[in-house]
XYZ file of C-alpha atoms in Angstrom:
721
model
C 0.086 -0.115 -0.066
C 3.210 2.244 0.269
C 3.653 2.273 -3.736
C 1.629 3.260 -6.905
C 2.170 0.309 -9.183
C 1.925 0.928 -12.820
C 3.075 -1.094 -16.072
C 4.960 0.620 -19.062
C 4.935 -1.235 -22.284
C 8.498 -0.661 -22.973
C 9.912 -0.744 -19.400
C 7.527 -3.024 -17.651
C 6.255 -2.551 -14.161
C 7.001 0.642 -12.101
C 6.515 1.123 -8.487
C 6.273 4.923 -7.184
C 6.640 5.490 -3.472
C 3.625 7.220 -1.872
C 4.087 10.559 -0.400
C 2.408 10.567 3.190
C 3.423 14.031 4.265
C 0.312 15.910 5.413
C 2.290 19.110 6.131
C 1.199 19.084 9.679
C 4.182 19.282 12.272
C 1.896 17.708 14.974
C 2.005 14.458 13.088
C 4.516 11.852 12.781
C 3.909 10.640 9.109
C 4.908 7.063 8.053
C 3.684 4.196 5.781
C 2.675 0.822 6.645
C 2.686 -1.964 3.960
C -0.591 -3.410 4.803
C -2.640 -0.202 5.578
C -0.814 2.482 3.785
C -0.203 6.059 5.288
C -0.185 6.352 9.023
C -0.151 9.675 10.952
C 0.856 9.203 14.618
C 0.655 12.084 17.266
C 4.040 13.877 17.648
C 5.149 13.923 21.585
C 5.919 17.314 22.582
C 7.031 16.426 26.054
C 10.422 18.270 27.005
C 10.625 16.496 30.231
C 10.477 19.976 32.102
C 7.721 20.245 34.801
C 8.091 24.109 34.339
C 6.587 24.312 31.129
C 3.175 23.463 29.571
C 3.779 21.285 26.202
C 1.379 21.537 23.528
C 1.325 21.308 19.563
C 0.187 23.946 17.058
C -0.466 22.668 13.747
C 1.183 25.869 12.087
C 4.203 26.030 14.387
C 4.715 22.479 15.845
C 5.750 21.851 19.442
C 5.060 24.789 21.915
C 6.638 24.988 25.414
C 5.066 27.835 27.503
C 6.389 28.652 30.935
C 4.144 27.501 33.839
C 2.935 30.503 36.226
C 3.961 29.267 39.718
C 2.563 32.281 41.487
C 0.232 30.943 44.290
C -1.117 34.544 45.311
C 0.503 34.384 48.686
C 2.797 37.281 49.582
C 4.523 35.463 52.300
C 5.890 32.572 50.015
C 8.807 32.613 47.476
C 7.589 30.839 44.390
C 9.860 29.269 42.010
C 9.874 26.094 39.657
C 12.046 23.043 39.799
C 12.271 21.323 36.422
C 11.614 17.891 37.897
C 9.221 18.474 40.820
C 7.603 21.697 39.164
C 6.169 24.502 41.211
C 7.655 25.080 44.652
C 6.471 27.606 47.173
C 8.758 28.189 50.157
C 8.100 30.495 53.189
C 9.333 34.026 52.937
C 12.382 34.918 55.095
C 11.468 38.081 56.703
C 14.708 37.988 58.860
C 16.171 41.713 58.698
C 19.052 40.764 60.819
C 18.313 43.160 63.404
C 18.483 41.733 66.815
C 16.216 44.631 68.162
C 13.093 43.419 65.996
C 10.662 40.310 65.982
C 10.141 39.645 62.348
C 7.360 37.796 60.629
C 5.278 37.833 57.429
C 1.586 39.050 57.206
C 0.659 40.021 53.622
C 4.554 41.590 53.580
C 7.236 41.468 55.951
C 6.753 42.996 59.228
C 9.595 44.073 61.886
C 8.188 44.962 65.253
C 10.783 46.263 67.831
C 11.117 44.271 71.178
C 9.361 45.993 74.212
C 11.806 45.823 77.185
C 9.673 48.313 79.386
C 9.379 46.627 83.044
C 6.813 49.607 84.078
C 9.727 50.588 86.538
C 10.500 54.264 86.113
C 13.766 53.425 88.338
C 15.252 51.262 85.730
C 16.732 52.138 82.224
C 15.268 49.607 80.005
C 16.945 48.460 76.578
C 17.355 45.484 74.474
C 21.123 44.200 73.873
C 22.668 41.058 72.847
C 19.433 39.218 72.363
C 17.889 40.084 75.856
C 16.326 42.899 77.673
C 18.296 44.781 80.255
C 17.105 46.807 83.148
C 19.817 48.934 84.771
C 19.097 50.927 88.112
C 18.631 54.657 87.201
C 21.375 56.710 88.750
C 19.819 59.766 90.419
C 22.846 61.067 92.033
C 23.002 64.749 91.040
C 26.663 65.129 92.745
C 25.883 68.155 94.736
C 26.138 68.870 98.334
C 23.329 71.167 98.133
C 20.499 68.483 97.785
C 19.921 65.040 98.151
C 18.440 62.708 95.683
C 16.388 59.352 95.602
C 14.364 57.322 93.142
C 10.512 57.242 93.349
C 8.584 54.304 91.625
C 5.999 56.645 90.737
C 7.759 60.027 89.701
C 11.438 58.646 89.120
C 14.467 60.606 90.350
C 13.472 63.400 92.882
C 16.015 65.761 94.022
C 15.386 67.538 97.407
C 17.086 70.929 98.096
C 19.049 71.207 101.410
C 17.700 74.198 103.553
C 20.804 76.368 104.787
C 19.495 78.661 107.855
C 21.696 79.758 110.692
C 18.818 81.723 112.010
C 20.872 84.998 112.107
C 19.327 88.082 110.299
C 22.635 89.670 109.686
C 24.010 86.646 107.585
C 23.100 85.719 104.088
C 22.603 81.922 103.925
C 23.346 80.079 100.799
C 24.531 76.662 99.413
C 27.607 76.336 97.345
C 27.707 73.357 94.787
C 31.271 72.404 95.835
C 31.387 72.916 99.814
C 27.798 73.067 100.816
C 26.225 75.639 103.138
C 27.820 79.107 103.346
C 26.733 81.971 105.812
C 28.172 85.370 104.846
C 27.559 88.711 106.724
C 25.166 90.730 104.731
C 26.396 94.068 103.146
C 24.278 96.876 104.385
C 25.885 99.391 102.243
C 23.037 100.926 100.065
C 25.626 102.736 97.924
C 24.166 106.001 99.229
C 26.910 108.524 100.580
C 23.877 110.187 102.247
C 23.217 107.502 104.806
C 25.023 105.766 107.676
C 24.854 102.048 107.260
C 25.146 99.148 109.872
C 23.428 95.958 110.657
C 21.158 95.545 113.805
C 20.993 91.949 115.382
C 17.427 92.342 115.848
C 16.133 94.760 113.094
C 18.748 93.807 110.356
C 20.351 96.402 108.017
C 19.852 100.267 109.066
C 20.552 103.167 106.787
C 20.164 106.629 108.785
C 20.029 109.870 106.964
C 22.928 112.443 107.353
C 22.498 116.211 107.781
C 24.228 118.652 105.251
C 22.974 122.046 106.616
C 26.010 124.691 106.545
C 23.924 127.656 108.161
C 23.742 129.968 105.131
C 20.390 131.227 103.419
C 22.359 131.709 100.279
C 23.312 128.207 99.631
C 21.224 125.043 98.588
C 22.273 122.115 100.928
C 21.619 118.781 99.475
C 23.187 115.355 99.551
C 24.305 113.395 96.505
C 23.921 109.645 96.846
C 27.278 109.254 94.879
C 29.267 112.291 96.349
C 27.581 113.217 99.564
C 26.944 116.742 100.955
C 27.011 119.658 98.333
C 26.404 123.322 99.157
C 25.450 125.206 95.989
C 24.852 128.996 95.734
C 21.129 129.558 95.238
C 19.948 131.313 92.017
C 18.045 134.417 93.030
C 17.086 135.388 89.520
C 13.367 135.139 89.462
C 13.694 135.337 85.408
C 11.780 138.614 85.949
C 13.280 141.359 83.833
C 11.200 143.877 85.914
C 13.160 143.251 89.209
C 16.967 143.645 90.287
C 18.007 140.380 92.232
C 20.504 139.927 94.894
C 21.078 137.590 98.070
C 21.799 138.336 101.776
C 23.158 135.163 103.913
C 20.979 136.173 106.870
C 17.591 136.681 104.846
C 18.323 135.107 101.535
C 17.176 136.736 98.266
C 16.205 140.427 97.856
C 14.350 141.817 94.896
C 14.018 145.659 93.796
C 11.320 146.822 91.093
C 12.614 148.485 88.061
C 11.117 151.902 86.668
C 10.167 152.334 82.999
C 9.454 155.855 81.283
C 9.954 156.865 77.624
C 8.496 160.625 78.038
C 6.132 159.926 74.860
C 2.247 160.956 75.299
C 1.404 158.231 72.563
C 2.878 155.365 74.313
C 1.881 153.221 77.592
C 5.122 152.523 79.687
C 5.226 149.051 80.797
C 7.479 146.175 82.002
C 7.427 142.522 80.812
C 8.951 139.793 82.982
C 10.683 138.208 80.063
C 11.754 141.338 77.801
C 11.932 143.856 80.369
C 10.830 147.602 79.746
C 8.579 148.143 76.629
C 6.414 150.996 75.273
C 3.106 150.140 73.322
C 1.120 152.613 71.489
C -1.545 154.222 73.468
C -5.263 153.273 72.364
C -6.903 156.442 71.205
C -10.145 154.524 70.267
C -13.286 156.941 71.052
C -15.510 153.924 70.162
C -16.990 155.913 67.473
C -16.528 154.227 63.934
C -17.539 157.312 62.383
C -14.398 159.230 63.346
C -10.732 158.549 62.596
C -8.467 158.436 65.854
C -5.049 160.023 65.889
C -2.341 160.880 68.471
C 0.336 163.590 69.055
C 3.583 162.934 71.038
C 3.152 166.052 72.889
C -0.694 166.564 73.327
C -1.853 163.160 73.061
C -5.164 161.485 71.429
C -7.353 163.561 68.953
C -10.093 162.602 66.302
C -11.324 163.712 62.602
C -14.579 162.958 60.787
C -14.837 159.610 58.708
C -15.993 160.120 55.129
C -17.594 156.802 53.890
C -17.442 156.566 50.037
C -16.571 153.185 48.119
C -16.953 154.862 44.851
C -19.433 152.032 43.664
C -22.918 153.127 42.016
C -24.146 149.746 42.851
C -23.972 150.720 46.725
C -25.795 153.074 49.062
C -23.072 154.801 51.489
C -24.035 155.123 55.024
C -22.092 155.404 58.432
C -22.979 153.994 62.034
C -21.294 154.965 65.138
C -20.966 151.335 66.259
C -20.751 149.453 62.876
C -18.867 152.230 61.109
C -19.087 152.766 57.198
C -21.895 150.660 55.578
C -22.261 149.982 51.909
C -25.718 148.638 51.137
C -26.115 146.728 47.726
C -28.644 148.344 45.273
C -31.161 145.801 43.791
C -31.967 146.171 39.980
C -35.624 144.806 39.207
C -36.799 144.352 35.482
C -40.399 145.085 34.428
C -41.221 141.585 32.979
C -39.953 138.108 32.618
C -38.459 138.726 29.243
C -36.149 141.223 30.503
C -32.889 140.676 32.521
C -30.991 143.274 34.676
C -27.446 143.708 36.331
C -25.622 146.503 38.119
C -22.419 148.230 36.591
C -20.107 149.774 39.275
C -19.471 152.564 37.102
C -23.199 153.166 35.521
C -25.539 151.522 37.880
C -28.520 149.232 36.707
C -28.354 148.099 33.290
C -31.465 146.297 31.451
C -31.387 143.788 28.452
C -33.769 141.097 26.679
C -33.713 137.711 28.263
C -32.069 135.002 26.079
C -34.220 131.756 25.767
C -31.783 129.846 23.418
C -31.452 126.311 24.780
C -28.599 125.626 22.378
C -30.781 122.723 20.803
C -31.117 123.063 16.920
C -34.194 120.943 17.214
C -36.579 123.345 18.966
C -37.796 127.069 18.184
C -36.932 129.382 20.994
C -39.345 132.349 21.773
C -40.132 134.567 25.305
C -43.787 135.123 26.379
C -43.940 138.367 28.707
C -46.162 136.331 31.145
C -44.863 132.767 31.128
C -41.299 133.382 29.990
C -39.140 131.283 27.489
C -40.980 128.773 25.254
C -38.920 125.830 23.359
C -40.939 124.054 20.813
C -39.834 121.001 19.079
C -38.960 122.016 15.258
C -41.238 120.201 12.514
C -38.542 118.417 10.194
C -41.312 116.483 7.782
C -39.969 116.839 3.966
C -43.358 115.389 2.791
C -41.404 112.548 1.055
C -42.265 108.629 1.614
C -38.687 107.613 0.835
C -36.883 109.484 3.477
C -36.763 109.338 7.295
C -37.019 112.768 8.823
C -34.549 113.114 11.700
C -33.137 116.086 13.855
C -29.734 116.598 15.588
C -29.504 118.836 18.542
C -26.335 120.215 17.025
C -27.041 120.608 13.331
C -30.819 120.698 13.075
C -33.202 118.851 10.499
C -31.643 116.263 8.226
C -32.991 113.069 6.226
C -31.916 109.476 5.668
C -33.039 107.214 2.833
C -35.612 104.462 3.873
C -34.005 101.031 3.732
C -36.474 98.404 2.209
C -36.102 94.905 3.274
C -37.639 91.978 1.060
C -39.431 89.205 2.977
C -37.073 86.449 1.837
C -33.950 85.865 -0.650
C -36.308 85.154 -3.528
C -37.607 88.781 -3.671
C -35.871 92.410 -4.398
C -37.120 95.585 -2.565
C -36.826 99.172 -3.366
C -38.618 102.625 -2.477
C -40.503 104.636 -4.801
C -42.470 107.805 -4.372
C -45.097 108.294 -3.437
C -46.036 104.903 -1.967
C -42.750 103.958 -0.353
C -41.265 100.370 -0.132
C -42.278 97.750 -3.177
C -41.102 94.190 -3.583
C -40.880 91.884 -6.771
C -39.910 88.174 -7.285
C -36.174 87.787 -8.673
C -35.589 85.770 -12.035
C -33.326 82.698 -11.656
C -32.135 81.457 -15.247
C -28.460 80.885 -15.816
C -29.215 79.906 -19.526
C -27.529 76.667 -19.024
C -29.362 73.368 -20.302
C -27.093 71.349 -17.951
C -28.752 72.761 -14.714
C -32.223 73.190 -13.160
C -32.960 76.581 -12.046
C -34.857 77.393 -8.826
C -34.983 79.748 -5.936
C -34.412 78.893 -2.081
C -36.176 81.576 0.271
C -33.090 81.511 2.473
C -30.173 81.518 0.026
C -31.649 82.845 -3.078
C -31.155 81.449 -6.678
C -29.972 77.596 -6.805
C -28.673 76.124 -10.097
C -28.506 72.160 -9.553
C -26.640 69.928 -12.161
C -29.055 67.674 -14.033
C -28.492 63.970 -14.020
C -26.954 62.912 -17.289
C -26.181 59.093 -16.443
C -27.952 56.671 -18.770
C -27.017 53.695 -16.473
C -24.978 52.236 -19.076
C -21.174 51.592 -18.275
C -20.317 51.158 -21.953
C -21.020 54.903 -22.931
C -19.481 57.872 -21.767
C -22.166 60.727 -20.698
C -21.752 64.424 -21.547
C -23.802 67.684 -21.268
C -23.351 70.706 -23.326
C -24.794 73.975 -21.679
C -26.075 75.127 -25.182
C -27.356 71.806 -26.525
C -27.923 69.722 -23.531
C -27.000 65.892 -23.072
C -25.183 63.636 -25.546
C -23.273 60.256 -25.260
C -20.330 58.382 -26.922
C -19.587 54.564 -27.000
C -16.801 53.261 -24.698
C -13.954 51.356 -26.396
C -12.281 48.762 -24.245
C -8.733 47.821 -25.123
C -6.588 44.938 -23.421
C -3.998 46.300 -21.180
C -1.229 43.846 -22.181
C -0.413 40.128 -23.454
C -1.935 38.906 -20.070
C -5.391 40.065 -20.669
C -8.378 40.127 -22.938
C -10.734 43.121 -22.883
C -14.501 43.633 -23.481
C -17.328 45.804 -22.020
C -20.363 44.787 -19.822
C -23.132 47.431 -19.569
C -23.407 47.228 -15.807
C -19.819 46.846 -14.993
C -17.936 48.671 -17.983
C -14.563 47.394 -19.342
C -13.546 44.046 -18.054
C -9.776 42.799 -18.336
C -10.002 38.934 -18.069
C -6.568 37.252 -17.445
C -5.544 34.565 -19.917
C -5.000 31.168 -18.354
C -1.146 30.040 -17.954
C -1.688 26.681 -15.985
C 0.617 23.934 -17.220
C -0.648 21.664 -14.520
C 2.849 21.010 -13.033
C 3.018 21.418 -9.202
C 6.776 21.809 -9.555
C 6.319 25.248 -11.428
C 5.123 28.557 -10.757
C 2.875 29.812 -13.572
C 2.932 33.599 -14.455
C 2.186 35.995 -17.261
C 4.600 38.609 -18.565
C 2.711 41.740 -19.914
C 5.038 41.884 -22.761
C 5.634 38.277 -23.757
C 2.691 36.215 -22.268
C 2.675 32.904 -20.081
C 5.998 32.174 -18.048
C 6.501 28.808 -16.192
C 9.260 28.997 -13.479
C 10.545 26.042 -11.335
C 9.550 26.560 -7.733
C 12.020 26.598 -4.869
C 10.994 24.057 -2.236
C 13.294 25.104 0.503
C 10.952 25.651 3.596
C 13.971 27.301 5.421
C 13.769 24.545 7.920
C 16.903 22.972 8.711
C 14.994 19.933 10.245
C 13.678 18.844 7.027
C 14.694 17.264 3.812
C 13.256 19.284 0.809
C 12.026 17.748 -2.540
C 9.380 18.278 -5.298
C 6.819 16.009 -7.020
C 5.161 17.193 -10.219
C 1.638 15.966 -8.971
C 1.769 16.944 -5.517
C 4.433 19.603 -5.348
C 7.209 20.148 -2.525
C 7.635 17.156 0.053
C 9.387 17.786 3.407
C 10.672 14.808 5.377
C 11.838 15.237 9.189
C 15.311 14.600 10.287
C 16.084 12.848 13.698
C 18.362 14.294 16.423
C 20.059 11.940 19.190
C 21.749 12.809 22.396
C 24.866 10.838 23.394
C 23.913 10.565 27.216
C 21.498 11.689 29.906
C 23.533 14.771 30.675
C 22.947 16.190 27.176
C 19.642 16.993 25.343
C 19.345 16.775 21.445
C 16.902 18.902 19.358
C 16.486 20.313 16.023
C 16.807 23.997 15.447
C 14.817 25.136 12.235
C 17.690 27.480 11.417
C 20.682 25.577 12.447
C 19.630 21.804 12.345
C 20.643 19.285 15.149
C 21.954 20.850 18.314
C 23.458 18.942 21.168
C 23.568 20.876 24.429
C 24.586 19.969 28.058
C 21.664 19.608 30.467
C 21.737 22.791 32.820
C 21.401 21.082 36.349
C 20.368 24.322 38.279
C 17.365 23.902 40.655
C 17.869 27.670 41.543
C 18.145 26.584 44.965
C 21.097 27.670 47.198
C 20.256 24.716 49.504
C 21.370 21.991 47.016
C 24.767 20.910 45.312
C 23.800 20.496 41.584
C 25.739 17.830 39.578
C 24.952 15.406 36.621
C 25.185 11.541 36.195
C 25.704 10.233 32.665
C 22.946 7.579 33.360
C 20.596 9.182 35.618
C 20.757 12.875 34.499
C 20.582 15.748 37.069
C 21.200 15.107 40.713
C 20.466 17.595 43.462
C 22.214 16.871 46.966
C 21.269 18.919 50.156
C 23.931 21.002 51.598
C 24.524 21.031 55.558
C 24.237 24.506 57.478
C 25.251 23.472 60.752
C 27.628 26.087 62.332
C 28.424 24.034 65.556
C 26.898 26.931 67.451
C 24.195 26.114 70.210
C 23.190 29.794 70.136
C 21.576 29.790 66.506
C 18.975 28.155 64.684
C 20.311 26.759 61.350
C 18.029 26.478 58.266
C 18.339 27.005 54.503
C 16.599 29.415 52.248
C 16.340 28.526 48.740
C 16.996 32.087 47.666
C 19.438 33.151 50.513
C 21.206 29.945 51.314
C 22.327 29.052 54.977
C 20.769 31.163 57.595
C 21.771 31.199 61.271
C 19.244 32.966 63.450
C 20.313 33.921 66.957
C 18.449 31.911 69.719
C 16.537 34.126 72.156
C 17.207 33.110 75.901
C 14.304 34.191 78.134
C 14.936 34.723 81.806
C 12.520 32.986 84.499
C 11.784 36.146 86.240
C 13.042 39.607 86.810
C 15.881 38.450 89.544
C 17.507 36.291 86.864
C 19.346 36.921 83.633
C 19.720 34.469 80.608
C 22.289 34.360 78.188
C 23.478 31.971 75.386
C 26.763 29.839 75.509
C 28.052 28.592 72.139
C 28.700 25.032 73.403
C 25.874 24.582 76.233
C 23.045 26.817 74.794
C 20.648 29.053 77.174
C 22.056 29.537 80.657
C 20.243 31.350 83.488
C 21.967 33.171 86.512
C 20.670 35.188 89.453
C 21.159 39.038 89.175
C 22.920 41.140 91.978
C 21.143 44.165 92.925
C 24.068 46.346 93.527
C 23.722 49.683 95.118
C 25.308 52.968 94.526
C 27.187 53.033 98.078
C 24.549 55.172 99.431
C 23.741 54.458 103.050
C 20.406 55.941 102.633
C 18.851 53.236 100.702
C 18.717 49.359 100.864
C 18.699 47.122 97.673
C 16.724 43.900 97.206
C 15.364 41.708 94.362
C 11.531 41.352 93.595
C 11.105 38.398 90.944
C 7.979 40.364 89.402
C 9.739 43.793 89.080
C 13.420 43.193 89.736
C 15.793 45.207 91.803
C 13.932 47.568 94.250
C 15.690 50.378 96.248
C 13.979 51.258 99.575
C 14.822 54.536 101.495
C 15.991 54.177 104.952
C 13.841 55.801 107.561
C 15.898 57.743 110.134
C 13.737 58.331 113.278
C 15.332 57.923 116.827
C 11.697 58.980 118.382
C 13.526 61.933 120.099
C 11.839 65.273 119.387
C 15.182 66.902 120.653
C 17.348 65.838 117.656
C 17.476 66.613 113.876
C 17.100 63.049 112.070
C 18.474 62.923 108.697
C 20.571 60.317 106.567
C 24.009 60.905 105.115
C 24.835 58.933 101.851
C 28.062 57.897 103.593
C 27.442 57.542 107.143
C 23.798 56.347 107.218
C 21.447 57.764 110.002
C 22.610 60.972 111.510
C 21.072 62.536 114.710
C 21.925 66.188 115.737
C 21.170 67.890 118.869
C 19.336 71.298 119.030
C 21.662 73.926 117.429
C 23.209 76.588 119.706
C 23.480 80.266 119.027
C 25.230 83.219 120.873
C 22.863 85.514 122.773
C 20.418 82.569 123.010
C 19.960 79.630 125.463
C 18.948 76.289 124.003
C 16.331 73.883 125.436
C 13.853 71.209 124.546
C 10.299 70.354 125.430
C 7.867 67.970 124.192
C 7.392 69.621 120.921
C 11.006 69.785 120.169
C 13.887 72.360 120.300
C 13.596 75.894 122.210
C 15.535 79.166 122.195
C 15.253 81.887 124.674
C 17.298 85.132 124.273
C 19.818 86.266 126.956
C 18.560 89.102 129.263
C 21.651 91.608 129.029
C 19.797 94.336 131.187
C 21.971 95.694 134.107
C 19.288 97.935 135.078
C 21.713 100.985 134.520
C 20.008 103.683 132.532
C 23.479 105.148 131.762
C 24.457 102.023 129.654
C 23.157 100.567 126.428
C 22.689 96.913 126.848
C 22.981 94.385 124.017
C 24.201 90.981 123.252
């Protein structure tokens, strides 16, 4: 069944091999002697679990990469060529010992909280564990004592320095402690005598600077002391002569002023001295002119009132003086205006009714006054609009006549005015239809000259109208035959050049006619052997490529042919040692990550390789501490509550909170002692303080002091302590 058997009279039997190529790269084509052509399915398995293998009838085997993403942000997704998709937990370790690392949608790094809720400890994380160091409250000064309060942390209490003496200033020096300094009563005032009284404190008594002279001003300057300045007897009055007598003080004599002029008043000004002002000769009569003579004094002459103005009436009043009353000029009617001229008196002239408007006629009525009547500008013509301009007077404008639409014309004619008539739309062209559109006017539309025959050429002449000519169809070249179809027009039909040989390409040359060229059966595929059959055309037989052993792969590249390549044994994991065996193929051996350190947890991450995470050792309670030994692992030891050598506090350990420092209570139950604690000595009990001039005692409430009685009962002595 795999040959075509025929018999030739000359050569005898002939057996031609049957071509079973179905040109489908997804079938394995062969021929069985009994059944004929057999088309088996091509196996596209590339033995790689990371690809989806399929076959496309056009391209052949296709190996698409598998998507291993599982949608979980906390896994590292990869693909193993043997096992397929692999999802491993994401390593979120930021290698920061101060954070707790885990994954929740994305890597999170939470700082460790070492707060023991004790304000008297300094809490921090170091070397894989929480540390709670005692807070140092020592302020290193003798002027205060300090301690730690579990509620308020460090507290600093100032020491009170007081010697109960009014004449000392009590303070505390940061280096040596309490200091008692005699107060300085100097008030920096040279006008006082300064001292300190043990009962009253600083006293500043004023001194006397009197020198017994009435001609000096005795004062005391706070910087220089007593000063004796001659007093100034000048009273700033130019009308007195000033001097000073030591017994009575300043003496003043009056100055005499006289210029022997009857027309002046002789006066004296305290600032300018003597001055002489003109005598007032006013007789309180505005109808006289008041004059003065140096020898005889004041005298008067009559006042002549004349303003030389014909528009006033001249008068004189003894109180008001000259008076010039305005004359009023009154016309006889409303059509006469008047005014007054200073030289001539009243003047009368006709009233002007001009309103400066050329569109009015202006007149005057003796009874009602000015009349302004609109001017009549009508020219009696229907084709003019009669108007008036207030500046130029009457004028006309031509009437604008508007047609009702674009198919009419309008004009104005006397005596009827605007008239309309239809327009004529004729373009004298037999190739158009003439009409009028009310909106746009004349419309000239080309007539349809098509006779629906594709074998004629249709024309139109504006003078004679429509005419046609027959279409002549000519073949374009040696490869076509031309004729005309009334519906389609000229048709070029290609001539037939088929030689019925599948191994030639049949074409036509426009100049020479049919041409038969042998086809090229190269499918540009190095994986096939190419041939040609006259009946069936090109044939392509697949070639086979074999690998030497399991560490190589063989395949055929359509460009280069058979290719032998070594197998890449990389599983993309840093946790395996990758090798290849000639018989078995790829071998993946797990590596060891043990660092021989009991203080680390050893593991391997496919992307990062060996990881060594430090173990966190937890203490049993706040009175123990935990650490890790490289050989033994976690080790727990009790903590020591060390003090700061302060005898005023005791240290002990509480399993729930850690080291606790308690303040020592110093109380000897004796009200006659001061109970306090010294950081070096511990409790100190001091008896009541003693002071000079005082006797010291004690009663049920504590220390008492009573002042000495220094009175010797002698009135001639001043007694004090």
